[in-house]
CSV table of C-alpha atoms in Angstrom, one decimal:
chain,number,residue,atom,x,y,z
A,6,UNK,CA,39.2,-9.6,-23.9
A,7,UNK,CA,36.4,-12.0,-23.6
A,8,UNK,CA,33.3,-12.0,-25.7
A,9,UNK,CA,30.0,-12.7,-24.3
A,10,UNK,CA,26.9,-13.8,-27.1
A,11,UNK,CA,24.3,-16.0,-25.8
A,12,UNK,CA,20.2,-16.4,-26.0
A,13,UNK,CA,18.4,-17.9,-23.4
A,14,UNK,CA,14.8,-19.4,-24.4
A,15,UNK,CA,12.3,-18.6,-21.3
A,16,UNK,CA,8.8,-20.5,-21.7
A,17,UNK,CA,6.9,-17.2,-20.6
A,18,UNK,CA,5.4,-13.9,-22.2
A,19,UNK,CA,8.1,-11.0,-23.1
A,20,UNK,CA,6.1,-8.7,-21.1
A,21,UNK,CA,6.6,-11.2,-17.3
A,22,UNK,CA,10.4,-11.7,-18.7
A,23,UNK,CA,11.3,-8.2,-19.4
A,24,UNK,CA,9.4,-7.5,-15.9
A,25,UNK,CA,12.2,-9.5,-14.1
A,26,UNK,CA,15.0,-8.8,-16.6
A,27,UNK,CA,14.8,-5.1,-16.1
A,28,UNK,CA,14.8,-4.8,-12.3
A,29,UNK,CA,18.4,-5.4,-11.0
A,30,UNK,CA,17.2,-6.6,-7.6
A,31,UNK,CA,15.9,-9.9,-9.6
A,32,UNK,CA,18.2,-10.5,-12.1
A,33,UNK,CA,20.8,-10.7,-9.2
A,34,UNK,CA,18.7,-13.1,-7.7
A,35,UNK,CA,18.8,-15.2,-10.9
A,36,UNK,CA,23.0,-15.3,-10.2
A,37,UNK,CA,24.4,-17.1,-7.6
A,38,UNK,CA,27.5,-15.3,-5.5
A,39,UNK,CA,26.3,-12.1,-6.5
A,40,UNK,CA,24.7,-9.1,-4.3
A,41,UNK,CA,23.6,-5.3,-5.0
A,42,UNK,CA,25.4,-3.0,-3.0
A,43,UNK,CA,24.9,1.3,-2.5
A,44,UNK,CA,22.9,3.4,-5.6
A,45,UNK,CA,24.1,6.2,-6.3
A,46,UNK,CA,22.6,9.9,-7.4
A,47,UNK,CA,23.9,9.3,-11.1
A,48,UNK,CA,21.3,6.2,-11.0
A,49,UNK,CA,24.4,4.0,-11.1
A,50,UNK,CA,24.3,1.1,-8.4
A,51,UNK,CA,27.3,-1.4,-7.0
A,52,UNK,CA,27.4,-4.7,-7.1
A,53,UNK,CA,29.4,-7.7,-6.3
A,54,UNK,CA,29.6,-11.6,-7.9
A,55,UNK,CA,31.4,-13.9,-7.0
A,56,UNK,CA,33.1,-16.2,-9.6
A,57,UNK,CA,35.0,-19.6,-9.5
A,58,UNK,CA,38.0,-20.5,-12.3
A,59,UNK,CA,38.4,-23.7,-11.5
A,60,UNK,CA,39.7,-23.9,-8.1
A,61,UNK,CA,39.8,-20.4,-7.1
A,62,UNK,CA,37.1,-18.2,-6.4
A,63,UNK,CA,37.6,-14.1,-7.3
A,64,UNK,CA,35.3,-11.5,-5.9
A,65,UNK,CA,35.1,-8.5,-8.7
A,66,UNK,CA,33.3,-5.3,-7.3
A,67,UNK,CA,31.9,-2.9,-10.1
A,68,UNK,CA,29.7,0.5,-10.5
A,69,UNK,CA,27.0,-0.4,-13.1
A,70,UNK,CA,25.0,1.7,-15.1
A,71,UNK,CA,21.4,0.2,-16.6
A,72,UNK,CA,19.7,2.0,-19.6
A,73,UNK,CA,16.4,0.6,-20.3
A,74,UNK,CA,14.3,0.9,-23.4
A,75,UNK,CA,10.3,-0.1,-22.7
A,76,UNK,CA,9.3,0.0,-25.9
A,77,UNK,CA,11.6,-1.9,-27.4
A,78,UNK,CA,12.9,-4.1,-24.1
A,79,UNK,CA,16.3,-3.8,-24.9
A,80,UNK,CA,18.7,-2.8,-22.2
A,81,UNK,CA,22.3,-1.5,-22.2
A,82,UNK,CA,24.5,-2.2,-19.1
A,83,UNK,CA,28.3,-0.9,-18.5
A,84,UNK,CA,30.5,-1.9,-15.9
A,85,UNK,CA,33.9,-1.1,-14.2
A,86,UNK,CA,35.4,-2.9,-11.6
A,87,UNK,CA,38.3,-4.8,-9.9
A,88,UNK,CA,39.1,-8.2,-7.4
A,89,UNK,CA,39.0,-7.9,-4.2
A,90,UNK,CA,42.6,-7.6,-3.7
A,91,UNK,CA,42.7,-5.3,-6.5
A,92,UNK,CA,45.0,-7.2,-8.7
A,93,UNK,CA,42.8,-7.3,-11.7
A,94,UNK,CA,40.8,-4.5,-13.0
A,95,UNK,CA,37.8,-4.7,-15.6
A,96,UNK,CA,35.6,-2.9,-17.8
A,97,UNK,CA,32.9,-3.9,-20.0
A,98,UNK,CA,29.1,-3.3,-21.3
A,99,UNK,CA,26.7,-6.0,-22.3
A,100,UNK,CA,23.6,-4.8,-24.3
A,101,UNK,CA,20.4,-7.4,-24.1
A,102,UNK,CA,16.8,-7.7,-25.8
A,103,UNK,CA,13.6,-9.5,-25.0
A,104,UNK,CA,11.4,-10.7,-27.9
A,105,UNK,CA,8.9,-13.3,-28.7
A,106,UNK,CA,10.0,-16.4,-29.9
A,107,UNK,CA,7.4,-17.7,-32.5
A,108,UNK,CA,8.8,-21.2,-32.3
A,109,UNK,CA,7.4,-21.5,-29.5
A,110,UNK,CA,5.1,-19.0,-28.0
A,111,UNK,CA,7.8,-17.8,-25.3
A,112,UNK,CA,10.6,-15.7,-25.2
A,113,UNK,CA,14.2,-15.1,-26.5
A,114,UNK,CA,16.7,-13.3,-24.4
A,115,UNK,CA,19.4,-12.4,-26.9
A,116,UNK,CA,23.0,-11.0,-24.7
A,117,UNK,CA,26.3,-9.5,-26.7
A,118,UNK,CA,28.8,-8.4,-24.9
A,119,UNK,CA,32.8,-7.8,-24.0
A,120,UNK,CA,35.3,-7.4,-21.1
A,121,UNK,CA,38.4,-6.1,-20.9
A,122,UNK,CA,40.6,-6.7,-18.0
A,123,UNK,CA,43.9,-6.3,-16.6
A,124,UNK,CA,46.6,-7.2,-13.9
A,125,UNK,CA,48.0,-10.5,-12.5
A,126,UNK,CA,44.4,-12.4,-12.8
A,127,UNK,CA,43.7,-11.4,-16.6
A,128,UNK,CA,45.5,-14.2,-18.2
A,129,UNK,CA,44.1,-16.8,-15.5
A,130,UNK,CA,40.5,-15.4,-16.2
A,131,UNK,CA,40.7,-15.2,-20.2
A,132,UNK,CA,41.7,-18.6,-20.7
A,133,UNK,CA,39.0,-20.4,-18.7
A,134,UNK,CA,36.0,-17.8,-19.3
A,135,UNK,CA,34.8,-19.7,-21.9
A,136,UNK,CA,33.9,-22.4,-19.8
A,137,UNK,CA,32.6,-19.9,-17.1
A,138,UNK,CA,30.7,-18.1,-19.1
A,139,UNK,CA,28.8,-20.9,-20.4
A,140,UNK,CA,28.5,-22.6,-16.8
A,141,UNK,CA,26.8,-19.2,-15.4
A,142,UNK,CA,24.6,-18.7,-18.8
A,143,UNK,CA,23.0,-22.2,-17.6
A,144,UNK,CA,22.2,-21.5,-14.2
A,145,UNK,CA,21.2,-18.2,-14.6
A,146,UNK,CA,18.9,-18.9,-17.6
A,147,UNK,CA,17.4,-22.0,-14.9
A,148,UNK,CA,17.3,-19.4,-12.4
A,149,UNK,CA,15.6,-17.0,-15.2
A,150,UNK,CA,12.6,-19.8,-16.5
A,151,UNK,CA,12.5,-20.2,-12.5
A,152,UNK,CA,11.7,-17.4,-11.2
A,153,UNK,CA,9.4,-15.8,-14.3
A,154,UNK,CA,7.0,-19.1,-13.8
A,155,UNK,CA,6.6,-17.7,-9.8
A,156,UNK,CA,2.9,-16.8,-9.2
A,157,UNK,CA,3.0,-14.0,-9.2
A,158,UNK,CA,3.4,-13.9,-12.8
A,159,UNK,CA,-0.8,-14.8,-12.3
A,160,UNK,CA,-1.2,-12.7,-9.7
A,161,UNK,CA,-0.4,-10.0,-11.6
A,162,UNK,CA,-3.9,-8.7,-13.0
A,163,UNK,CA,-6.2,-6.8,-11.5
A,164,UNK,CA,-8.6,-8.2,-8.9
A,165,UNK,CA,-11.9,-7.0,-7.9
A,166,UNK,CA,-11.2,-4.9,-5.5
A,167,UNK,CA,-8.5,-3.3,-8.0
A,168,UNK,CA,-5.2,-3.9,-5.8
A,169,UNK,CA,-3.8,-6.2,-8.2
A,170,UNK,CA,-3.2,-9.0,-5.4
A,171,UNK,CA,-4.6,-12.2,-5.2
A,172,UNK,CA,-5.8,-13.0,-1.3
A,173,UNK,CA,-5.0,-15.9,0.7
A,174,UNK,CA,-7.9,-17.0,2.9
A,175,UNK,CA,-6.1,-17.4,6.9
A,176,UNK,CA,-8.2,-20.5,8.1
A,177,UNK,CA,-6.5,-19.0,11.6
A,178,UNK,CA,-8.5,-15.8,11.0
A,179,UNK,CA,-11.8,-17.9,9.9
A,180,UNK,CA,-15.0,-16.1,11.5
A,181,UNK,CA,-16.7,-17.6,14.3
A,182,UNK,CA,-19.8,-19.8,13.5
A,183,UNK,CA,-23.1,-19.3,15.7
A,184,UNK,CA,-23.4,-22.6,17.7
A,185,UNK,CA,-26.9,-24.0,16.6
A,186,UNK,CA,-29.6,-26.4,18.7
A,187,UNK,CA,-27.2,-29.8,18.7
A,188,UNK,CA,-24.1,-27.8,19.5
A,189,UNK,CA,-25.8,-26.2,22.3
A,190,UNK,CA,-27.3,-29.8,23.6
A,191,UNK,CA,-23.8,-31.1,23.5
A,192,UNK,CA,-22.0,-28.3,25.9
A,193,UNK,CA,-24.8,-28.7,28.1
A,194,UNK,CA,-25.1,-32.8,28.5
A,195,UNK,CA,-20.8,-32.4,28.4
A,196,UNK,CA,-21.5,-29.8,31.7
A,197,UNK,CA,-23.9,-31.6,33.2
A,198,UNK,CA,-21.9,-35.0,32.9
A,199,UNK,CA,-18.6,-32.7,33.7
A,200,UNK,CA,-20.2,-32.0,37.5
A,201,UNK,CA,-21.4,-35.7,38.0
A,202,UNK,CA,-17.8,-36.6,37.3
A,203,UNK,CA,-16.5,-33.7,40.0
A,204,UNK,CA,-18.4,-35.7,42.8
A,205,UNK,CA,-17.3,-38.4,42.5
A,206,UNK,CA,-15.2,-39.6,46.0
A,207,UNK,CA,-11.3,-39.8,45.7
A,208,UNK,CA,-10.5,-43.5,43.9
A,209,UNK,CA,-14.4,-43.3,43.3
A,210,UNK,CA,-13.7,-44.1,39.8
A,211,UNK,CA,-11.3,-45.8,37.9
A,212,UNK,CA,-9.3,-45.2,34.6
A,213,UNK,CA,-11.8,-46.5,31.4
A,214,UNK,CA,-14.7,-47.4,33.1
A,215,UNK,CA,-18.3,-45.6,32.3
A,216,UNK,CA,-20.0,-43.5,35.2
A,217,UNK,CA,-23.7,-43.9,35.8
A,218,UNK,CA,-25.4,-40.8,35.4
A,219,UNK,CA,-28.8,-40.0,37.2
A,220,UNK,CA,-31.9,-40.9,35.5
A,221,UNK,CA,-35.0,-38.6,35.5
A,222,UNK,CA,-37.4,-41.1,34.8
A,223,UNK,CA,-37.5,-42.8,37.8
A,224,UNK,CA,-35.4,-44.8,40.3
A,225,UNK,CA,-33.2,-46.7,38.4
């Protein structure tokens, strides 16, 4: 059996870490190897991870089922499962709660938890999941910190036209300015020199040298 009981310290309000906590699309995120897979009608989902024991890598497949509490943000998650090759089974549930941590200002994820497995892997698995476990704690709680400092953490409030989503001004989509008096001179002293240029004989001219233009004065 292996026993899982860690707390993660996240500099960010419970409200943005429970936000990311409870949705299973960004927790998985947070977890590197891992994927959701098919929900199902029970409200169960699949889902795959990927972990390494030193140098061997085992793919476990499970059906997980999430039961949330908003009011208190705590969260209950079972699980049952086997390897890829099917060699080792699994079963487990984790339970997890997000609270303020007045040291602080942040937040305290607190995770209890056990596994049970079985088959030719289990003895492989149990010895080094201490290790594991702890490796995976740190780079999902860096992952965690990560992702709940995104911003749309600030984004998140209501703007004035109420959708809740902070625009981007498109310097591509820009509106067109009204050419005023000097712009207007310019395009029409850059036509007027454009045609004195255009009759000018073949090898009239040559490559960085200025072209008289006619002068309304007099003769020149």
């Amino acid at each position: 059996m292996i026993s899982i009981a860690e707390k993660i310290d996240v500099p960010s309000p419970p409200a943005r870490v429970w936000e990311i906590i409870s949705d299973p699309s960004a927790v998985v995120s947070c977890i590197g190897g891992a994927e959701l897979g098919e929900s199902h009608d029970d409200g169960s989902f699949d889902g795959v991870v990927v972990v390494r024991f030193g140098g061997i890598r085992v793919r476990f497949a499970a059906r997980i089922t999430l039961e949330l509490d908003q009011d208190e943000r705590e969260g209950r998650l079972t699980a049952r499962g086997r390897d890829g090759q099917g060699a080792t089974r699994f079963s487990g549930g984790a339970v997890f709660r997000v609270s303020e941590n007045p040291a602080n200002g942040g937040t305290q994820v607190a995770m209890t938890g056990e596994m049970n497995l079985s088959g030719k892997l289990a003895p492989l698995i149990e010895s080094g999941a201490g290790v594991v476990v702890s490796r995976m704690t740190r780079e999902f709680s860096a992952a965690l910190v990560e992702r709940c400092a995104l911003p749309d953490a600030i984004a998140s409030g209501p703007t004035a036209d109420g959708s809740g989503t902070v625009a981007v001004p498109d310097s591509s989509a820009a509106p067109a300015v009204a050419p005023g008096p000097w712009r207007r001179l310019r395009d029409r002293l850059a036509r007027l020199f454009g045609r004195g240029r255009s009759r000018l004989p073949a090898g009239g001219g040559t490559a960085g040298k200025s072209v008289s233009t006619p002068h309304r004065g007099g003769r020149p």
